[in-house]
Amino acid sequence: MPKMSISVNGQSQVPPGFRFHPTEEELLQYYLRKKVSFDKIDLDVIRDVDLNKLEPWDIQEKCKIGTTPQNDWYFFSHKDKKYPTGTRTNRATAAGFWKATGRDKVIYSNCRRIGMRKTLVFYKGRAPHGQKSDWIMHEYRLDENSTSESNNMMKATSVVVIGDGGQEEGWVVCRIFKKKNHHKTLDSPMSTTTNDTTSSLLLDSCNDGALDQIIHYMGRTCKEIIEEDQEDEDGMGMGMGAGRLLHPIDTSSVVINGSGSYLDGRFSKLPSLESPNSTSTHNCYQPINNHLGPADPMIVSGYQLDSSSVVSSAPHNWAAFDRLVASQLNGQVEVSNMIYYSDQLPTTTTLRATTSFSSKSSSSSYNAVVAAPTAPQDYNNVDTELWSFARLSSTDPLCHVSDTTI
Amino acid sequence: MAAPHSHNFNLPPGFRFYPTDEELVVHFLHRKAALLPCHPDVIPDLNLFTYDPWELDGKALGEGNRWYFYSRKIEGRVTDNGFWNPLGRDDPVLSTATSEVVGMKKYFLFHLQDADAGPLKTNWIMHEFRLADAAAAVATSSSSSRRRGRPKRDYSKWVLCRVYERDEEKEEEEDGAELSCLDEVFLTLDDLDEISLPNRIQ
């Protein structure tokens, strides 16, 4: 692989100790702004990469800067559109695919919004059986409406004002890095090696602010979130009816993942790969079913995913999806029973809820179960429980919460 | 002394002085101790520094909220308003190429010395790098004092210091190669999605 040669003031390389570590603002305001306006960039430090053709580990090779060790790699990418009419983007490679996670973060410059950051995770294999890797991508895009405005600001360097035309081509600037599993390791200047005293001192992970954010995020009304989801470029335009009805059952797919697992059909046209077996994770729920022991237990998410399996066969037909959901839910479903009790506060809480849906048309009855682990050893992860809690305490009217101690 | 800042070096936007521990030891400390010219010569020599950490701006090489400078190895750094208290054990700095120990890294926490309340912990951290060779040299000259890491004050013994104020809020932003806590949570949620995938209504 050819290495990028950099010449700075006659030196053939970046001087020792210096690395390319741009701020998000620099990435957007300087590099991406110049890119979309075909402006010349002083140094060719950020390369163009076709995200569909290169695996993360190949990008790592291609986007080397000099010879210094790197923890992250930068490139420009073209946001291809898989379907001419669609707004979803296709980020599949030969070995896997990039899947968006979380919500996009707004990037500000001097208190003015300039763009957005999307976080994606690389999965090996094919949806829905992809295996999550440690490769993370931050994809930065400029706000479309800010292009012309900021071109004025960039008078000194701007050559051509491309405006929306350039924007529609969909250049984004990306950073990929490998998630560290044991928070902070060697080789990063910011990181400290683990030292018993210092690690506890320096590396407190989650602060209270993050927790607040999560709770705040989870607690928002579903309507608001779904509307935003639709605005989001990866939003699926899920029918409001469907979203509203599904929300009390499973917020995760509808709300949290802009391009979540209900998009199975996304990759249906790609050649199939050997998929890793996912039963190991599946097992986590088994004890819960046994524990609650309703006849014919069913995971709520399964219900949701049953719908999506129909969608998978016709990925474009969201109207059909809406009809399907409506036929099963609209006016025919009542929450006959929803129990939620919390013994303690969320971090150590035991959450159980059962929901029964009776469908008059099919005369079948589903016992839907949303359950957090009753035994802490099932999950050592507080986040998991927190999430379950938030899911139950959603503000949807169908969700009856009692004994809330928050 | 003019305030050294790495963005004065005419590099394009985004390039910053973010040396690895190894680079600090091999490129900067080693050359300094060997009296070789450092290139680039960006890190100032604060000699026997006794500045309070917040005084370093403008004196040491500043990048972000980190400051770098050379100093002599001394036994206990006392400043006007406090002192640097060593934390825990030392960490070796390894060469990525040979896995050899090229230096040692020692951690300090700054304490304010308050006449009434006694020492008060602060968020100021210092990493002090010293050459592995130096430790060995000390060991040969006075093997008894080596283990305590207390050689006599020796002006030929250079150390390189990195000082920063720990800032929990900014930590996330500055280290772009980490996921935020929130992102970690979302990743966990994705896992739950996967869990529910195989379950379908028969």
GROMACS .gro file of N, CA and C in nm, chain A residues 128-129 250 253 261 264 278-289 296-310 367 369 379 391, chain B residues 191-202:
model
  147
  128PRO      N    1  -2.959  -0.985   0.910
  128PRO     CA    2  -2.958  -0.942   1.050
  128PRO      C    3  -2.860  -1.020   1.137
  129HIS      N    4  -2.776  -1.095   1.076
  129HIS     CA    5  -2.689  -1.180   1.159
  129HIS      C    6  -2.548  -1.127   1.168
  250ASP      N    7  -4.200  -0.181   2.198
  250ASP     CA    8  -4.056  -0.189   2.179
  250ASP      C    9  -4.008  -0.057   2.121
  253SER      N   10  -3.638  -0.045   1.842
  253SER     CA   11  -3.623  -0.048   1.698
  253SER      C   12  -3.676   0.080   1.636
  261SER      N   13  -3.287  -0.257   1.322
  261SER     CA   14  -3.288  -0.394   1.275
  261SER      C   15  -3.411  -0.426   1.192
  264ASP      N   16  -3.421  -0.519   0.775
  264ASP     CA   17  -3.356  -0.640   0.725
  264ASP      C   18  -3.346  -0.641   0.574
  278SER      N   19  -2.610  -1.657   1.618
  278SER     CA   20  -2.647  -1.557   1.718
  278SER      C   21  -2.722  -1.618   1.836
  279THR      N   22  -2.719  -1.747   1.845
  279THR     CA   23  -2.798  -1.808   1.952
  279THR      C   24  -2.743  -1.777   2.090
  280SER      N   25  -2.616  -1.749   2.095
  280SER     CA   26  -2.560  -1.724   2.227
  280SER      C   27  -2.627  -1.604   2.293
  281THR      N   28  -2.649  -1.502   2.216
  281THR     CA   29  -2.714  -1.386   2.274
  281THR      C   30  -2.861  -1.415   2.297
  282HIS      N   31  -2.915  -1.491   2.209
  282HIS     CA   32  -3.056  -1.523   2.221
  282HIS      C   33  -3.087  -1.588   2.355
  283ASN      N   34  -2.995  -1.668   2.397
  283ASN     CA   35  -3.018  -1.743   2.520
  283ASN      C   36  -3.042  -1.655   2.641
  284CYS      N   37  -2.994  -1.536   2.633
  284CYS     CA   38  -3.006  -1.449   2.749
  284CYS      C   39  -3.150  -1.432   2.794
  285TYR      N   40  -3.240  -1.445   2.705
  285TYR     CA   41  -3.378  -1.419   2.741
  285TYR      C   42  -3.449  -1.542   2.793
  286GLN      N   43  -3.395  -1.655   2.767
  286GLN     CA   44  -3.466  -1.775   2.805
  286GLN      C   45  -3.503  -1.783   2.953
  287PRO      N   46  -3.408  -1.756   3.039
  287PRO     CA   47  -3.441  -1.769   3.181
  287PRO      C   48  -3.554  -1.677   3.221
  288ILE      N   49  -3.567  -1.570   3.152
  288ILE     CA   50  -3.670  -1.474   3.188
  288ILE      C   51  -3.807  -1.531   3.157
  289ASN      N   52  -3.814  -1.593   3.043
  289ASN     CA   53  -3.942  -1.654   3.008
  289ASN      C   54  -3.981  -1.759   3.111
  296ASP      N   55  -4.728  -1.985   2.665
  296ASP     CA   56  -4.704  -1.926   2.535
  296ASP      C   57  -4.627  -1.794   2.544
  297PRO      N   58  -4.517  -1.794   2.610
  297PRO     CA   59  -4.447  -1.667   2.627
  297PRO      C   60  -4.389  -1.616   2.496
  298MET      N   61  -4.383  -1.493   2.485
  298MET     CA   62  -4.330  -1.436   2.362
  298MET      C   63  -4.257  -1.307   2.393
  299ILE      N   64  -4.144  -1.293   2.335
  299ILE     CA   65  -4.071  -1.169   2.355
  299ILE      C   66  -4.139  -1.060   2.273
  300VAL      N   67  -4.155  -0.951   2.335
  300VAL     CA   68  -4.223  -0.842   2.267
  300VAL      C   69  -4.152  -0.802   2.139
  301SER      N   70  -4.022  -0.796   2.149
  301SER     CA   71  -3.948  -0.756   2.031
  301SER      C   72  -3.974  -0.854   1.918
  302GLY      N   73  -3.999  -0.973   1.955
  302GLY     CA   74  -4.028  -1.072   1.852
  302GLY      C   75  -4.150  -1.033   1.774
  303TYR      N   76  -4.240  -0.974   1.842
  303TYR     CA   77  -4.360  -0.930   1.773
  303TYR      C   78  -4.325  -0.825   1.669
  304GLN      N   79  -4.250  -0.732   1.716
  304GLN     CA   80  -4.203  -0.627   1.626
  304GLN      C   81  -4.130  -0.687   1.508
  305LEU      N   82  -4.048  -0.784   1.536
  305LEU     CA   83  -3.964  -0.836   1.430
  305LEU      C   84  -4.041  -0.926   1.339
  306ASP      N   85  -4.147  -0.977   1.389
  306ASP     CA   86  -4.232  -1.051   1.298
  306ASP      C   87  -4.283  -0.956   1.191
  307SER      N   88  -4.321  -0.841   1.232
  307SER     CA   89  -4.364  -0.742   1.135
  307SER      C   90  -4.253  -0.712   1.037
  308SER      N   91  -4.135  -0.700   1.090
  308SER     CA   92  -4.027  -0.662   1.002
  308SER      C   93  -3.991  -0.774   0.907
  309SER      N   94  -4.019  -0.894   0.946
  309SER     CA   95  -3.987  -1.002   0.854
  309SER      C   96  -4.078  -0.994   0.733
  310VAL      N   97  -4.196  -0.948   0.755
  310VAL     CA   98  -4.283  -0.926   0.640
  310VAL      C   99  -4.225  -0.814   0.556
  367ASN      N  100  -4.911  -1.320   2.493
  367ASN     CA  101  -4.854  -1.268   2.616
  367ASN      C  102  -4.720  -1.208   2.584
  369VAL      N  103  -4.390  -1.005   2.678
  369VAL     CA  104  -4.308  -0.990   2.796
  369VAL      C  105  -4.195  -0.893   2.770
  379TYR      N  106  -2.690  -1.011   3.334
  379TYR     CA  107  -2.623  -0.898   3.271
  379TYR      C  108  -2.540  -0.831   3.378
  391ARG      N  109  -3.740   0.192   2.882
  391ARG     CA  110  -3.834   0.143   2.785
  391ARG      C  111  -3.972   0.132   2.849
  597ASP      N  112  -2.720  -0.441   2.084
  597ASP     CA  113  -2.707  -0.582   2.119
  597ASP      C  114  -2.843  -0.641   2.153
  598LEU      N  115  -2.922  -0.565   2.223
  598LEU     CA  116  -3.054  -0.616   2.261
  598LEU      C  117  -3.140  -0.638   2.137
  599ASP      N  118  -3.121  -0.553   2.040
  599ASP     CA  119  -3.190  -0.574   1.913
  599ASP      C  120  -3.156  -0.711   1.857
  600GLU      N  121  -3.028  -0.739   1.860
  600GLU     CA  122  -2.983  -0.866   1.803
  600GLU      C  123  -3.045  -0.982   1.879
  601ILE      N  124  -3.054  -0.965   2.007
  601ILE     CA  125  -3.108  -1.073   2.088
  601ILE      C  126  -3.249  -1.106   2.044
  602SER      N  127  -3.324  -1.005   2.015
  602SER     CA  128  -3.464  -1.031   1.988
  602SER      C  129  -3.488  -1.077   1.845
  603LEU      N  130  -3.384  -1.074   1.765
  603LEU     CA  131  -3.405  -1.106   1.624
  603LEU      C  132  -3.464  -1.244   1.596
  604PRO      N  133  -3.414  -1.347   1.659
  604PRO     CA  134  -3.463  -1.478   1.619
  604PRO      C  135  -3.608  -1.505   1.661
  605ASN      N  136  -3.662  -1.423   1.747
  605ASN     CA  137  -3.794  -1.450   1.798
  605ASN      C  138  -3.902  -1.401   1.704
  606ARG      N  139  -3.978  -1.489   1.656
  606ARG     CA  140  -4.085  -1.449   1.567
  606ARG      C  141  -4.211  -1.525   1.603
  607ILE      N  142  -4.321  -1.464   1.572
  607ILE     CA  143  -4.447  -1.531   1.599
  607ILE      C  144  -4.464  -1.646   1.500
  608GLN      N  145  -4.497  -1.757   1.556
  608GLN     CA  146  -4.513  -1.873   1.468
  608GLN      C  147  -4.645  -1.865   1.394
   0.00000   0.00000   0.00000
